[in-house]
mmCIF file of C-alpha atoms and ligand atoms in Angstrom:
data_model
loop_
_atom_site.group_PDB
_atom_site.id
_atom_site.type_symbol
_atom_site.label_atom_id
_atom_site.label_comp_id
_atom_site.label_asym_id
_atom_site.label_seq_id
_atom_site.Cartn_x
_atom_site.Cartn_y
_atom_site.Cartn_z
ATOM 1 C CA MET I 249 17.256 5.638 -11.296
ATOM 2 C CA SER I 250 19.480 2.463 -11.223
ATOM 3 C CA ASN I 251 18.008 -1.100 -11.779
ATOM 4 C CA ILE I 252 21.171 -2.777 -10.586
ATOM 5 C CA LEU I 253 20.603 -5.306 -7.686
ATOM 6 C CA LYS I 254 22.737 -4.634 -4.831
ATOM 7 C CA THR I 255 23.346 -7.999 -3.634
ATOM 8 C CA SER I 256 25.358 -6.858 -0.532
ATOM 9 C CA ASP I 257 22.020 -6.073 1.048
ATOM 10 C CA PRO I 258 20.362 -9.213 2.418
ATOM 11 C CA THR I 259 16.896 -7.816 2.016
ATOM 12 C CA SER I 260 17.555 -7.244 -1.784
ATOM 13 C CA ALA I 261 19.240 -10.553 -2.454
ATOM 14 C CA GLN I 262 16.503 -11.775 -4.733
ATOM 15 C CA GLN I 263 14.831 -9.317 -7.067
ATOM 16 C CA ARG I 264 11.233 -9.012 -6.411
ATOM 17 C CA ARG I 265 8.326 -7.748 -8.283
ATOM 18 C CA VAL I 266 6.577 -5.246 -6.108
ATOM 19 C CA LEU I 267 3.198 -3.910 -6.593
ATOM 20 C CA ILE I 268 2.257 -0.728 -4.965
ATOM 21 C CA THR I 269 -1.136 1.145 -4.909
ATOM 22 C CA GLY I 270 -1.129 4.866 -4.177
ATOM 23 C CA VAL I 271 2.415 5.596 -5.605
ATOM 24 C CA THR I 272 1.648 9.305 -6.512
ATOM 25 C CA ARG I 273 2.558 10.810 -3.116
ATOM 26 C CA GLY I 274 3.356 10.039 0.704
ATOM 27 C CA LEU I 275 4.597 6.531 1.603
ATOM 28 C CA GLY I 276 3.731 5.096 -1.897
ATOM 29 C CA ARG I 277 6.039 7.493 -3.544
ATOM 30 C CA ALA I 278 8.815 6.962 -1.045
ATOM 31 C CA MET I 279 8.563 3.231 -1.340
ATOM 32 C CA VAL I 280 8.761 3.402 -5.204
ATOM 33 C CA ASP I 281 12.202 5.307 -4.916
ATOM 34 C CA GLU I 282 13.615 2.810 -2.168
ATOM 35 C CA PHE I 283 12.450 -0.539 -3.948
ATOM 36 C CA VAL I 284 13.818 0.737 -7.387
ATOM 37 C CA ARG I 285 17.220 1.821 -5.644
ATOM 38 C CA LEU I 286 17.555 -1.674 -4.338
ATOM 39 C CA GLY I 287 17.132 -3.194 -7.474
ATOM 40 C CA HIS I 288 13.535 -4.514 -7.411
ATOM 41 C CA VAL I 289 10.791 -4.358 -10.037
ATOM 42 C CA VAL I 290 8.017 -1.869 -9.163
ATOM 43 C CA ILE I 291 4.583 -1.847 -10.624
ATOM 44 C CA GLY I 292 2.526 0.966 -9.155
ATOM 45 C CA CYS I 293 -0.884 3.056 -9.604
ATOM 46 C CA GLY I 294 -2.519 6.113 -8.360
ATOM 47 C CA ARG I 295 -5.132 8.658 -9.914
ATOM 48 C CA SER I 296 -2.942 11.537 -10.643
ATOM 49 C CA ALA I 297 -1.967 11.024 -14.377
ATOM 50 C CA ARG I 298 0.925 13.772 -14.430
ATOM 51 C CA ILE I 299 2.646 12.059 -11.707
ATOM 52 C CA ILE I 300 2.195 8.779 -13.090
ATOM 53 C CA ASP I 301 3.681 10.125 -16.268
ATOM 54 C CA GLN I 302 6.584 11.582 -14.404
ATOM 55 C CA LEU I 303 7.213 8.197 -12.551
ATOM 56 C CA ASN I 304 7.277 6.193 -15.874
ATOM 57 C CA ALA I 305 9.614 8.650 -17.332
ATOM 58 C CA GLY I 306 11.879 8.738 -14.292
ATOM 59 C CA CYS I 307 12.021 4.951 -13.640
ATOM 60 C CA GLY I 308 11.822 3.593 -16.948
ATOM 61 C CA ALA I 309 11.222 -0.121 -17.886
ATOM 62 C CA PRO I 310 10.904 -2.704 -16.479
ATOM 63 C CA HIS I 311 9.019 -0.527 -13.898
ATOM 64 C CA ARG I 312 5.499 0.380 -14.700
ATOM 65 C CA PHE I 313 3.035 2.837 -13.488
ATOM 66 C CA ASP I 314 -0.722 3.244 -14.711
ATOM 67 C CA VAL I 315 -3.434 5.594 -13.850
ATOM 68 C CA VAL I 316 -5.905 3.250 -11.840
ATOM 69 C CA ASP I 317 -8.734 4.018 -9.318
ATOM 70 C CA VAL I 318 -8.499 1.274 -6.906
ATOM 71 C CA ALA I 319 -12.149 1.776 -5.950
ATOM 72 C CA ARG I 320 -13.241 0.844 -9.395
ATOM 73 C CA ASP I 321 -13.408 -2.921 -9.713
ATOM 74 C CA ALA I 322 -13.509 -2.968 -13.580
ATOM 75 C CA GLU I 323 -10.468 -0.684 -13.793
ATOM 76 C CA VAL I 324 -8.479 -2.890 -11.431
ATOM 77 C CA GLN I 325 -9.694 -6.081 -13.335
ATOM 78 C CA ALA I 326 -8.248 -4.827 -16.551
ATOM 79 C CA TRP I 327 -5.069 -3.518 -14.981
ATOM 80 C CA ALA I 328 -4.491 -6.853 -13.204
ATOM 81 C CA THR I 329 -5.109 -8.779 -16.585
ATOM 82 C CA GLU I 330 -2.298 -6.448 -18.283
ATOM 83 C CA VAL I 331 0.152 -6.451 -15.445
ATOM 84 C CA ILE I 332 0.097 -10.279 -15.003
ATOM 85 C CA LYS I 333 0.560 -10.605 -18.712
ATOM 86 C CA SER I 334 3.430 -8.194 -18.983
ATOM 87 C CA HIS I 335 5.221 -8.777 -15.531
ATOM 88 C CA GLY I 336 3.709 -11.986 -13.998
ATOM 89 C CA THR I 337 2.397 -12.152 -10.656
ATOM 90 C CA PRO I 338 3.683 -9.834 -7.797
ATOM 91 C CA ASP I 339 5.891 -11.294 -5.241
ATOM 92 C CA LEU I 340 4.819 -8.358 -2.908
ATOM 93 C CA LEU I 341 1.406 -6.929 -3.080
ATOM 94 C CA LEU I 342 1.179 -3.496 -1.001
ATOM 95 C CA ASN I 343 -2.247 -2.306 -0.634
ATOM 96 C CA ASN I 344 -1.112 1.237 0.389
ATOM 97 C CA ALA I 345 -3.625 3.553 -1.230
ATOM 98 C CA ALA I 346 -6.042 5.146 1.087
ATOM 99 C CA LEU I 347 -8.103 8.225 1.983
ATOM 100 C CA ILE I 348 -8.820 9.799 5.496
ATOM 101 C CA ASN I 349 -12.013 11.755 6.277
ATOM 102 C CA ARG I 350 -11.741 15.591 7.213
ATOM 103 C CA ASN I 351 -11.673 15.787 11.018
ATOM 104 C CA ALA I 352 -15.342 15.666 12.194
ATOM 105 C CA ALA I 353 -17.669 13.867 14.440
ATOM 106 C CA LEU I 354 -19.070 10.947 12.861
ATOM 107 C CA TRP I 355 -22.658 12.472 12.655
ATOM 108 C CA ARG I 356 -21.352 15.308 10.643
ATOM 109 C CA VAL I 357 -19.419 13.223 8.036
ATOM 110 C CA PRO I 358 -21.500 13.685 4.893
ATOM 111 C CA ALA I 359 -22.457 10.374 3.290
ATOM 112 C CA GLY I 360 -20.521 10.938 0.247
ATOM 113 C CA GLU I 361 -17.303 11.455 2.056
ATOM 114 C CA PHE I 362 -18.004 8.362 4.334
ATOM 115 C CA ASP I 363 -18.527 6.260 1.205
ATOM 116 C CA ALA I 364 -15.399 7.484 -0.578
ATOM 117 C CA VAL I 365 -13.153 6.347 2.497
ATOM 118 C CA ILE I 366 -14.929 2.992 2.657
ATOM 119 C CA ASP I 367 -14.683 2.536 -1.137
ATOM 120 C CA VAL I 368 -11.090 3.130 -1.348
ATOM 121 C CA ASN I 369 -9.784 1.824 2.004
ATOM 122 C CA ILE I 370 -11.824 -1.345 2.206
ATOM 123 C CA LYS I 371 -13.330 -2.163 -1.278
ATOM 124 C CA GLY I 372 -10.177 -0.828 -2.998
ATOM 125 C CA VAL I 373 -8.123 -3.563 -1.042
ATOM 126 C CA ALA I 374 -10.576 -6.250 -1.857
ATOM 127 C CA ASN I 375 -10.645 -5.133 -5.584
ATOM 128 C CA LEU I 376 -6.820 -5.685 -5.813
ATOM 129 C CA ILE I 377 -7.076 -8.914 -3.944
ATOM 130 C CA ARG I 378 -9.973 -10.326 -6.117
ATOM 131 C CA HIS I 379 -7.944 -9.683 -9.385
ATOM 132 C CA PHE I 380 -4.138 -10.293 -8.283
ATOM 133 C CA VAL I 381 -4.167 -13.032 -5.716
ATOM 134 C CA PRO I 382 -6.005 -15.787 -7.897
ATOM 135 C CA ALA I 383 -2.856 -15.882 -10.071
ATOM 136 C CA MET I 384 -0.786 -15.729 -6.885
ATOM 137 C CA VAL I 385 -2.514 -18.615 -5.294
ATOM 138 C CA LYS I 386 -2.149 -20.617 -8.478
ATOM 139 C CA ALA I 387 1.619 -19.885 -8.488
ATOM 140 C CA GLN I 388 1.598 -20.700 -4.693
ATOM 141 C CA ARG I 389 3.645 -17.612 -3.983
ATOM 142 C CA GLY I 390 3.492 -13.968 -2.901
ATOM 143 C CA ILE I 391 3.081 -11.856 0.142
ATOM 144 C CA ILE I 392 0.099 -9.474 0.490
ATOM 145 C CA VAL I 393 0.608 -6.361 2.863
ATOM 146 C CA ASN I 394 -2.477 -4.352 3.652
ATOM 147 C CA PHE I 395 -1.917 -0.895 5.047
ATOM 148 C CA SER I 396 -3.531 -0.515 8.309
ATOM 149 C CA SER I 397 -2.875 2.151 10.984
ATOM 150 C CA GLY I 398 -2.432 2.881 14.726
ATOM 151 C CA TRP I 399 -6.283 3.797 14.217
ATOM 152 C CA GLY I 400 -6.868 0.304 12.974
ATOM 153 C CA ARG I 401 -5.950 -1.122 16.786
ATOM 154 C CA ALA I 402 -7.076 2.041 18.581
ATOM 155 C CA THR I 403 -9.501 4.776 18.007
ATOM 156 C CA ASP I 404 -9.732 8.688 18.273
ATOM 157 C CA ALA I 405 -12.528 11.234 18.044
ATOM 158 C CA GLU I 406 -12.958 12.763 14.541
ATOM 159 C CA VAL I 407 -11.400 9.921 12.545
ATOM 160 C CA ALA I 408 -14.344 7.418 12.940
ATOM 161 C CA PRO I 409 -14.787 6.563 9.117
ATOM 162 C CA TYR I 410 -10.986 6.098 8.881
ATOM 163 C CA CYS I 411 -10.796 4.003 11.966
ATOM 164 C CA ALA I 412 -13.730 1.953 10.812
ATOM 165 C CA THR I 413 -11.857 1.021 7.412
ATOM 166 C CA LYS I 414 -8.605 0.222 9.180
ATOM 167 C CA TRP I 415 -10.237 -1.991 11.688
ATOM 168 C CA ALA I 416 -11.792 -3.794 8.814
ATOM 169 C CA ILE I 417 -8.406 -4.116 7.111
ATOM 170 C CA GLU I 418 -7.149 -5.902 10.381
ATOM 171 C CA GLY I 419 -9.855 -8.468 10.185
ATOM 172 C CA LEU I 420 -9.972 -8.733 6.343
ATOM 173 C CA SER I 421 -6.161 -9.484 6.325
ATOM 174 C CA ARG I 422 -6.349 -11.987 9.072
ATOM 175 C CA ALA I 423 -9.089 -14.111 7.595
ATOM 176 C CA LEU I 424 -7.418 -13.859 4.319
ATOM 177 C CA ALA I 425 -4.315 -15.382 5.697
ATOM 178 C CA GLN I 426 -6.458 -18.305 6.754
ATOM 179 C CA GLU I 427 -7.500 -18.834 3.225
ATOM 180 C CA LEU I 428 -4.104 -18.783 1.666
ATOM 181 C CA PRO I 429 -2.002 -21.889 0.857
ATOM 182 C CA GLY I 430 1.132 -22.567 2.720
ATOM 183 C CA GLY I 431 4.286 -20.396 1.250
ATOM 184 C CA MET I 432 1.955 -17.331 1.021
ATOM 185 C CA ALA I 433 1.173 -14.711 3.719
ATOM 186 C CA ALA I 434 -1.251 -11.920 4.147
ATOM 187 C CA VAL I 435 -0.732 -9.353 6.915
ATOM 188 C CA PRO I 436 -2.141 -6.084 8.107
ATOM 189 C CA LEU I 437 0.629 -3.594 8.599
ATOM 190 C CA ASN I 438 0.831 -0.301 10.943
ATOM 191 C CA PRO I 439 3.349 1.909 9.159
ATOM 192 C CA GLY I 440 3.850 4.190 12.039
ATOM 193 C CA ILE I 441 3.320 7.897 12.090
ATOM 194 C CA ILE I 442 4.881 9.714 9.078
ATOM 195 C CA ASP I 443 4.585 13.362 7.763
ATOM 196 C CA THR I 444 2.504 13.017 4.626
ATOM 197 C CA GLU I 445 -0.477 14.958 3.182
ATOM 198 C CA MET I 446 -2.593 12.367 4.868
ATOM 199 C CA LEU I 447 -1.041 13.063 8.328
ATOM 200 C CA ARG I 448 -1.228 16.806 7.677
ATOM 201 C CA GLY I 449 -4.995 16.477 7.038
ATOM 202 C CA ALA I 450 -5.341 14.751 10.446
ATOM 203 C CA PHE I 451 -2.596 16.701 12.438
ATOM 204 C CA GLY I 452 -2.123 19.959 10.752
ATOM 205 C CA ASP I 453 1.272 21.598 11.225
ATOM 206 C CA ALA I 454 2.055 19.087 14.291
ATOM 207 C CA ALA I 455 2.597 16.595 11.387
ATOM 208 C CA GLY I 456 5.987 18.379 10.918
ATOM 209 C CA SER I 457 7.483 16.617 13.914
ATOM 210 C CA TYR I 458 7.168 13.096 12.456
ATOM 211 C CA PRO I 459 9.637 11.524 9.913
ATOM 212 C CA THR I 460 9.468 12.232 6.407
ATOM 213 C CA ALA I 461 8.339 9.412 4.048
ATOM 214 C CA GLN I 462 11.631 9.405 2.573
ATOM 215 C CA LYS I 463 13.144 8.628 5.965
ATOM 216 C CA TRP I 464 10.568 6.021 6.847
ATOM 217 C CA ALA I 465 11.011 4.168 3.463
ATOM 218 C CA LYS I 466 14.712 3.580 4.237
ATOM 219 C CA GLN I 467 13.580 1.383 7.360
ATOM 220 C CA ALA I 468 10.270 0.257 6.100
ATOM 221 C CA VAL I 469 11.372 -1.280 2.765
ATOM 222 C CA PRO I 470 13.993 -3.710 4.199
ATOM 223 C CA PHE I 471 11.214 -4.649 6.891
ATOM 224 C CA LEU I 472 8.740 -5.205 4.120
ATOM 225 C CA LEU I 473 11.188 -7.306 2.286
ATOM 226 C CA ARG I 474 11.822 -9.631 5.338
ATOM 227 C CA ILE I 475 7.843 -10.460 5.794
ATOM 228 C CA GLY I 476 7.509 -14.117 4.967
ATOM 229 C CA PRO I 477 4.836 -17.183 5.101
ATOM 230 C CA LYS I 478 5.835 -17.380 8.987
ATOM 231 C CA ASP I 479 4.211 -13.914 9.489
ATOM 232 C CA SER I 480 0.905 -14.551 7.752
ATOM 233 C CA GLY I 481 -2.008 -13.468 9.840
ATOM 234 C CA ARG I 482 0.134 -11.455 12.289
ATOM 235 C CA PRO I 483 -0.625 -7.741 12.716
ATOM 236 C CA LEU I 484 2.711 -6.267 12.015
ATOM 237 C CA THR I 485 4.167 -2.543 12.843
ATOM 238 C CA VAL I 486 7.175 -1.227 10.925
ATOM 239 C CA SER I 487 9.971 -1.185 13.409
HETATM 240 N N1 NAP Y 1169 1.031 8.669 7.117
HETATM 241 C C1 NAP Y 1169 0.732 8.217 8.432
HETATM 242 O O1 NAP Y 1169 1.128 8.570 9.382
HETATM 243 C C2 NAP Y 1169 -0.008 6.999 8.157
HETATM 244 C C3 NAP Y 1169 -0.131 6.404 9.487
HETATM 245 C C4 NAP Y 1169 -0.907 5.112 9.448
HETATM 246 C C5 NAP Y 1169 -1.488 4.637 8.332
HETATM 247 N N2 NAP Y 1169 -1.054 5.209 7.199
HETATM 248 C C6 NAP Y 1169 -1.499 4.490 6.002
HETATM 249 O O2 NAP Y 1169 -0.310 4.528 4.976
HETATM 250 C C7 NAP Y 1169 -0.862 4.584 3.723
HETATM 251 C C8 NAP Y 1169 -0.292 5.562 3.044
HETATM 252 O O3 NAP Y 1169 -0.479 6.918 3.700
HETATM 253 P P1 NAP Y 1169 -0.009 8.208 3.148
HETATM 254 O O4 NAP Y 1169 0.104 8.971 4.504
HETATM 255 O O5 NAP Y 1169 1.118 8.065 2.266
HETATM 256 O O6 NAP Y 1169 -1.287 9.013 2.360
HETATM 257 P P2 NAP Y 1169 -1.281 10.029 1.339
HETATM 258 O O7 NAP Y 1169 0.041 11.007 1.384
HETATM 259 O O8 NAP Y 1169 -2.590 10.730 1.444
HETATM 260 O O9 NAP Y 1169 -1.238 9.183 -0.178
HETATM 261 C C9 NAP Y 1169 -2.124 8.400 -0.250
HETATM 262 C C10 NAP Y 1169 -1.961 7.738 -1.864
HETATM 263 O O10 NAP Y 1169 -3.067 6.966 -2.080
HETATM 264 C C11 NAP Y 1169 -3.343 7.309 -3.416
HETATM 265 N N3 NAP Y 1169 -4.952 7.083 -3.574
HETATM 266 C C12 NAP Y 1169 -5.855 7.632 -3.065
HETATM 267 N N4 NAP Y 1169 -7.039 7.089 -3.447
HETATM 268 C C13 NAP Y 1169 -6.949 6.374 -4.494
HETATM 269 C C14 NAP Y 1169 -7.720 5.485 -5.350
HETATM 270 N N5 NAP Y 1169 -9.010 5.661 -5.326
HETATM 271 N N6 NAP Y 1169 -6.939 4.756 -6.401
HETATM 272 C C15 NAP Y 1169 -5.639 4.671 -6.273
HETATM 273 N N7 NAP Y 1169 -4.858 5.437 -5.607
HETATM 274 C C16 NAP Y 1169 -5.400 6.335 -4.529
HETATM 275 C C17 NAP Y 1169 -3.139 8.751 -3.577
HETATM 276 O O11 NAP Y 1169 -2.878 9.038 -4.899
HETATM 277 P P3 NAP Y 1169 -3.881 9.709 -6.030
HETATM 278 O O12 NAP Y 1169 -4.685 10.931 -5.396
HETATM 279 O O13 NAP Y 1169 -3.079 10.184 -7.104
HETATM 280 O O14 NAP Y 1169 -4.861 8.560 -6.419
HETATM 281 C C18 NAP Y 1169 -1.755 8.697 -2.855
HETATM 282 O O15 NAP Y 1169 -0.729 8.411 -3.865
HETATM 283 C C19 NAP Y 1169 -2.512 4.589 3.819
HETATM 284 O O16 NAP Y 1169 -2.988 3.303 3.850
HETATM 285 C C20 NAP Y 1169 -2.561 5.069 5.188
HETATM 286 O O17 NAP Y 1169 -3.923 4.823 5.729
HETATM 287 C C21 NAP Y 1169 -0.475 6.204 7.093
#
């Protein structure tokens, strides 16, 4: 994969350090390829060690991928310390990693499954913010994008735990925006509806009628690169 910055594209005129959680499949994996293709430096994490190894082998330095479970605060803290030392603070922090519950009425969702969705989708995002944002605030720069969902602004049966977390992300992101210094931004982002493993979990084969993650990333990455301080606190949707 090329590291050459394509300056003819206005959204890649300046090389950014982009940190993405959940890069082993779906939207995260597709964003890695697109950011790298446009000449940006990507730092990513996920839990699947085999795919993290493949990403390191395929992308090479200065890109960097590590096995990190975002739900584990101490792991995130250690990773943040290393990454800030090796790469500096992220220009764009994309809190993308998430889980969805298996379709079920709320009262049928086992406690352990409910906890896992909360731990990754809310606490995982807070862990990244806790350990990366202080250095970003000190540098007075950087954009934080927390992946929300249509189900962060509306609801449906059988996805109550997931809805609860994405509604939380909307509030958390907007409150965070009020805390940041000027020159920075935090936004909740609805990425749209995309055919990924997560969507297949909720929609089954009907997920196949939605765009692939690769197609989505061609549109989403320039959109993400255009987010700036003027957007802080605004709920955004990839368009
Ligand atoms: N697809 C859609 O239509 C859609 C719609 C609305 C919102 N979204 C949101 O968009 C984001 C990406 O969704 P997706 O469809 O790409 O999901 P996906 O295909 O299920 O991928 C989720 C990614 O998150 C990672 N992940 C999960 N738990 C993690 C943990 N504890 N620590 C680190 N990484 C973890 C997974 O990797 P490992 O298993 O290797 O850890 C995987 O790389 C999510 O926030 C989702 O809620 C998606």
